[in-house]
């Protein structure tokens, strides 16, 4: 009977020092709360911004669902939920690229900018997955991580110095401010991920793992900062442009 009960139990005990389990749990709640916030507030804004805030909510909602599964996977299997992690990213990171495009649309951004960013983000994530889950021994992680890093740098270059930057400057005001903030998220916030990768895979950078840093904890912190932060930047831009047009 007890066995039967425990196999149907939805909650497993969590150790007080299980930081991975804890950050999956809190991350799940934070993503849910953020989604509710974005979905309920989107109708306060005109069409231009409504879509951007809707996408912010979709990003945190997709993450919330994946965090639900990852939290469960960790609690029951006790391993890093690499597959769910990368499925989450391959859905949400391209949507973050869509955010850049939506914000810059007012300044005449072309769809080609969006597709360039999306393509680079998919290359970044697929090669990262290869290094973490497929060719994950010997020099595999370092080599695939490097290729992934190059795609990452391409995204950074494109938004900081490429056509995206020119469009943001043309638009000025709330758009320029939001673009700048998102650029910083990509440069600093996204740089959290390669750190997690290096902590969790073998390579020349092995010292990082020895510092006691855990890959999943680092990824979970990165996700909370970047997914919710990105959405809040968009929300703030919508508020700023609304109060200007009301004045
Ligand atoms: C919401 C999820 C986000 C914003 C995920 C971003 C992920 C990255 C920027 C991952 C980058 C990686 C590298 C630059 C090299 C090593 C492999 C990755 C995939 C961890």
Coordinates of C-alpha atoms and ligand atoms in Angstrom, one line a residue:
X1 CA 0.0 0.0 0.0
X2 CA 2.7 2.4 0.9
X3 CA 4.5 1.6 -2.3
X4 CA 1.3 2.2 -4.3
X5 CA 0.8 5.5 -2.6
X6 CA 4.4 6.7 -3.2
X7 CA 4.2 5.7 -6.9
X8 CA 1.1 7.9 -7.3
X9 CA 2.5 10.7 -5.2
X10 CA 3.0 14.0 -7.1
X11 CA 5.3 15.5 -4.5
X12 CA 8.7 14.1 -3.6
X13 CA 10.6 15.1 -0.6
X14 CA 13.2 17.9 -1.2
X15 CA 16.5 18.0 0.7
X16 CA 17.3 21.3 2.3
X17 CA 20.6 21.5 0.3
X18 CA 19.0 20.6 -3.0
X19 CA 19.7 23.9 -4.7
X20 CA 18.9 22.5 -8.2
X21 CA 15.5 21.3 -7.0
X22 CA 14.8 24.5 -5.2
X23 CA 15.7 26.7 -8.2
X24 CA 13.6 24.5 -10.5
X25 CA 10.7 25.0 -8.1
X26 CA 11.0 28.7 -7.6
X27 CA 11.8 29.2 -11.3
X28 CA 8.5 27.4 -12.2
X29 CA 6.5 29.7 -9.9
X30 CA 8.3 32.9 -11.1
X31 CA 7.6 32.0 -14.8
X32 CA 3.9 31.3 -14.0
X33 CA 3.6 34.6 -12.1
X34 CA 5.3 36.5 -14.9
X35 CA 3.0 35.0 -17.5
X36 CA -0.1 36.0 -15.6
X37 CA 1.3 39.5 -15.3
X38 CA 2.0 39.8 -19.0
X39 CA -1.2 38.2 -20.2
X40 CA -3.4 40.3 -17.9
X41 CA -1.7 43.6 -18.6
X42 CA -1.4 43.3 -22.4
X43 CA -4.8 44.8 -23.1
X44 CA -3.9 48.0 -21.4
X45 CA -1.8 48.9 -24.5
X46 CA -2.4 49.8 -28.1
X47 CA -1.9 47.2 -30.8
X48 CA 1.8 47.9 -31.5
X49 CA 2.8 47.1 -28.0
X50 CA 0.1 44.5 -27.3
X51 CA 1.8 41.9 -29.6
X52 CA 5.2 42.5 -27.9
X53 CA 3.8 42.0 -24.4
X54 CA 1.8 38.9 -25.6
X55 CA 5.1 37.4 -26.9
X56 CA 6.7 38.2 -23.5
X57 CA 3.9 36.2 -21.8
X58 CA 4.2 33.4 -24.3
X59 CA 8.0 33.1 -23.6
X60 CA 7.5 32.9 -19.8
X61 CA 4.5 30.6 -20.2
X62 CA 6.5 28.1 -22.4
X63 CA 9.2 28.3 -19.8
X64 CA 6.7 27.7 -17.0
X65 CA 5.5 24.5 -18.6
X66 CA 9.0 23.2 -19.2
X67 CA 10.0 24.1 -15.7
X68 CA 7.1 22.1 -14.4
X69 CA 8.5 19.1 -16.3
X70 CA 12.1 19.8 -15.4
X71 CA 11.3 20.2 -11.7
X72 CA 9.5 16.8 -11.9
X73 CA 12.3 15.1 -13.9
X74 CA 14.9 16.3 -11.4
X75 CA 12.9 15.2 -8.4
X76 CA 12.2 11.7 -9.8
X77 CA 15.1 10.9 -12.0
X78 CA 17.8 13.0 -10.3
X79 CA 19.6 14.0 -13.5
X80 CA 20.0 17.1 -15.4
X81 CA 16.9 17.5 -17.7
X82 CA 19.0 18.3 -20.8
X83 CA 16.4 17.4 -23.3
X84 CA 13.5 19.5 -21.8
X85 CA 16.0 22.4 -21.3
X86 CA 17.0 22.6 -24.9
X87 CA 13.4 22.1 -26.2
X88 CA 12.5 25.1 -24.0
X89 CA 15.4 27.2 -25.3
X90 CA 14.8 26.3 -28.9
X91 CA 11.3 27.6 -28.6
X92 CA 11.9 30.6 -26.3
X93 CA 15.2 32.0 -27.6
X94 CA 13.9 32.5 -31.2
X95 CA 10.9 34.2 -29.7
X96 CA 13.2 36.6 -28.0
X97 CA 14.7 37.3 -31.4
X98 CA 11.1 38.1 -32.5
X99 CA 10.9 40.6 -29.7
X100 CA 13.8 42.5 -31.2
X101 CA 12.1 42.6 -34.5
X102 CA 8.7 43.6 -33.1
X103 CA 10.2 46.5 -31.2
X104 CA 12.1 47.7 -34.2
X105 CA 9.2 47.3 -36.6
X106 CA 8.1 50.9 -36.1
X107 CA 11.5 52.0 -37.4
X108 CA 11.0 49.8 -40.5
X109 CA 12.8 46.7 -39.5
X110 CA 12.7 44.0 -42.2
X111 CA 11.8 40.4 -41.6
X112 CA 15.3 39.4 -42.8
X113 CA 16.7 40.8 -39.6
X114 CA 14.4 38.6 -37.6
X115 CA 15.3 35.5 -39.6
X116 CA 19.0 36.2 -39.3
X117 CA 18.8 36.4 -35.5
X118 CA 16.5 33.3 -35.3
X119 CA 18.9 31.3 -37.5
X120 CA 21.9 32.2 -35.4
X121 CA 20.1 31.4 -32.2
X122 CA 19.1 27.9 -33.5
X123 CA 22.7 27.3 -34.6
X124 CA 23.9 28.4 -31.1
X125 CA 21.4 26.0 -29.4
X126 CA 21.7 23.0 -31.6
X127 CA 25.5 23.0 -31.4
X128 CA 25.3 23.6 -27.6
X129 CA 23.0 20.5 -27.4
X130 CA 25.6 18.5 -29.4
X131 CA 28.3 19.4 -26.9
X132 CA 26.2 18.8 -23.9
X133 CA 24.3 15.7 -24.8
X134 CA 25.6 14.0 -28.0
X135 CA 29.4 14.5 -28.4
X136 CA 29.9 15.0 -24.7
X137 CA 33.2 13.4 -24.1
X138 CA 36.8 14.3 -24.8
X139 CA 37.2 17.6 -26.6
X140 CA 33.6 17.4 -27.9
X141 CA 32.0 19.9 -25.5
X142 CA 34.8 22.4 -26.0
X143 CA 34.6 22.3 -29.8
X144 CA 30.8 22.4 -30.0
X145 CA 30.7 25.0 -27.3
X146 CA 33.1 27.2 -29.3
X147 CA 30.9 26.9 -32.5
X148 CA 27.9 27.8 -30.3
X149 CA 29.8 30.7 -28.9
X150 CA 30.6 32.1 -32.4
X151 CA 26.8 32.1 -33.2
X152 CA 26.2 33.9 -29.9
X153 CA 28.8 36.5 -30.8
X154 CA 27.2 37.0 -34.2
X155 CA 23.9 37.8 -32.4
X156 CA 25.7 40.2 -30.1
X157 CA 27.4 41.9 -33.0
X158 CA 24.2 42.2 -35.1
X159 CA 22.1 43.8 -32.3
X160 CA 24.9 46.0 -30.9
X161 CA 26.6 47.2 -34.1
X162 CA 24.6 45.9 -37.1
X163 CA 21.4 47.1 -38.8
X164 CA 19.4 46.6 -35.6
X165 CA 21.3 49.4 -33.9
X166 CA 20.8 51.8 -36.8
X167 CA 17.0 51.1 -36.8
X168 CA 16.9 51.7 -33.0
X169 CA 18.7 55.0 -33.4
X170 CA 16.2 56.1 -36.1
X171 CA 13.3 55.3 -33.9
X172 CA 14.7 57.0 -30.8
X173 CA 12.7 57.4 -27.6
X174 CA 11.2 54.4 -25.8
X175 CA 12.2 52.1 -28.7
X176 CA 15.9 53.1 -28.5
X177 CA 15.9 52.8 -24.7
X178 CA 14.3 49.3 -24.8
X179 CA 16.6 48.2 -27.6
X180 CA 19.7 49.2 -25.5
X181 CA 18.4 47.4 -22.4
X182 CA 17.7 44.2 -24.4
X183 CA 21.2 44.5 -25.9
X184 CA 22.6 44.5 -22.4
X185 CA 20.5 41.5 -21.5
X186 CA 22.0 39.6 -24.5
X187 CA 25.6 40.6 -23.7
X188 CA 25.6 40.1 -20.0
X189 CA 22.5 38.0 -19.2
X190 CA 23.0 35.5 -21.9
X191 CA 26.7 35.2 -21.0
X192 CA 25.5 33.3 -17.9
X193 CA 24.7 30.3 -20.0
X194 CA 28.2 29.5 -21.4
X195 CA 29.4 29.6 -17.7
X196 CA 26.8 27.0 -16.8
X197 CA 27.8 24.9 -19.8
X198 CA 31.5 25.0 -18.8
X199 CA 30.6 24.1 -15.2
X200 CA 28.6 21.1 -16.4
X201 CA 30.8 19.6 -19.3
X202 CA 34.4 18.4 -19.4
X203 CA 37.0 20.5 -21.1
X204 CA 40.0 22.8 -20.7
X205 CA 37.8 24.9 -18.4
X206 CA 37.3 22.1 -15.9
X207 CA 38.3 24.3 -12.9
X208 CA 34.9 25.9 -13.1
X209 CA 33.1 22.8 -12.1
X210 CA 35.6 22.3 -9.2
X211 CA 34.5 25.6 -7.8
X212 CA 31.2 23.9 -6.9
X213 CA 29.2 25.7 -9.4
X214 CA 26.3 23.7 -10.7
X215 CA 25.2 23.9 -14.3
X216 CA 21.4 23.7 -13.6
X217 CA 21.5 26.3 -10.9
X218 CA 23.3 28.6 -13.2
X219 CA 20.9 27.9 -16.1
X220 CA 17.9 28.4 -13.8
X221 CA 19.2 31.8 -12.6
X222 CA 20.0 32.8 -16.2
X223 CA 16.5 31.9 -17.3
X224 CA 14.7 33.9 -14.6
X225 CA 16.9 36.9 -15.2
X226 CA 16.6 36.8 -19.0
X227 CA 13.1 35.6 -19.7
X228 CA 11.3 37.8 -17.0
X229 CA 13.8 40.7 -17.5
X230 CA 13.3 40.8 -21.2
X231 CA 9.5 40.9 -20.7
X232 CA 9.8 43.7 -18.2
X233 CA 11.9 45.8 -20.5
X234 CA 9.2 45.5 -23.2
X235 CA 6.5 46.3 -20.6
X236 CA 8.4 49.4 -19.4
X237 CA 8.8 50.6 -23.0
X238 CA 5.0 50.2 -23.6
X239 CA 4.3 52.1 -20.4
X240 CA 6.8 54.9 -21.4
X241 CA 5.3 55.3 -24.9
X242 CA 1.8 55.3 -23.5
X243 CA 2.3 58.0 -21.0
X244 CA 4.0 60.1 -23.6
X245 CA 1.0 59.8 -26.0
X246 CA -1.4 60.5 -23.2
X247 CA 0.4 63.7 -22.1
Ligands
LIG1 C1 15.5 31.7 -22.1 C2 16.6 31.1 -22.5 C3 17.7 31.7 -23.0 C4 17.8 33.2 -23.1 C5 18.9 30.9 -23.3 C6 20.0 31.3 -23.8 C7 21.0 30.4 -24.1 C8 22.3 30.7 -24.5 C9 22.7 32.1 -24.8 C10 23.3 29.6 -24.6 C11 24.5 29.7 -25.1 C12 25.5 28.7 -25.2 C13 26.8 29.1 -25.6 C14 27.0 30.6 -26.0 C15 28.0 28.2 -25.6 C16 27.8 27.0 -24.9 C17 26.5 26.3 -25.2 C18 25.3 27.2 -24.8 C19 24.1 26.7 -25.6 C20 25.0 27.1 -23.3

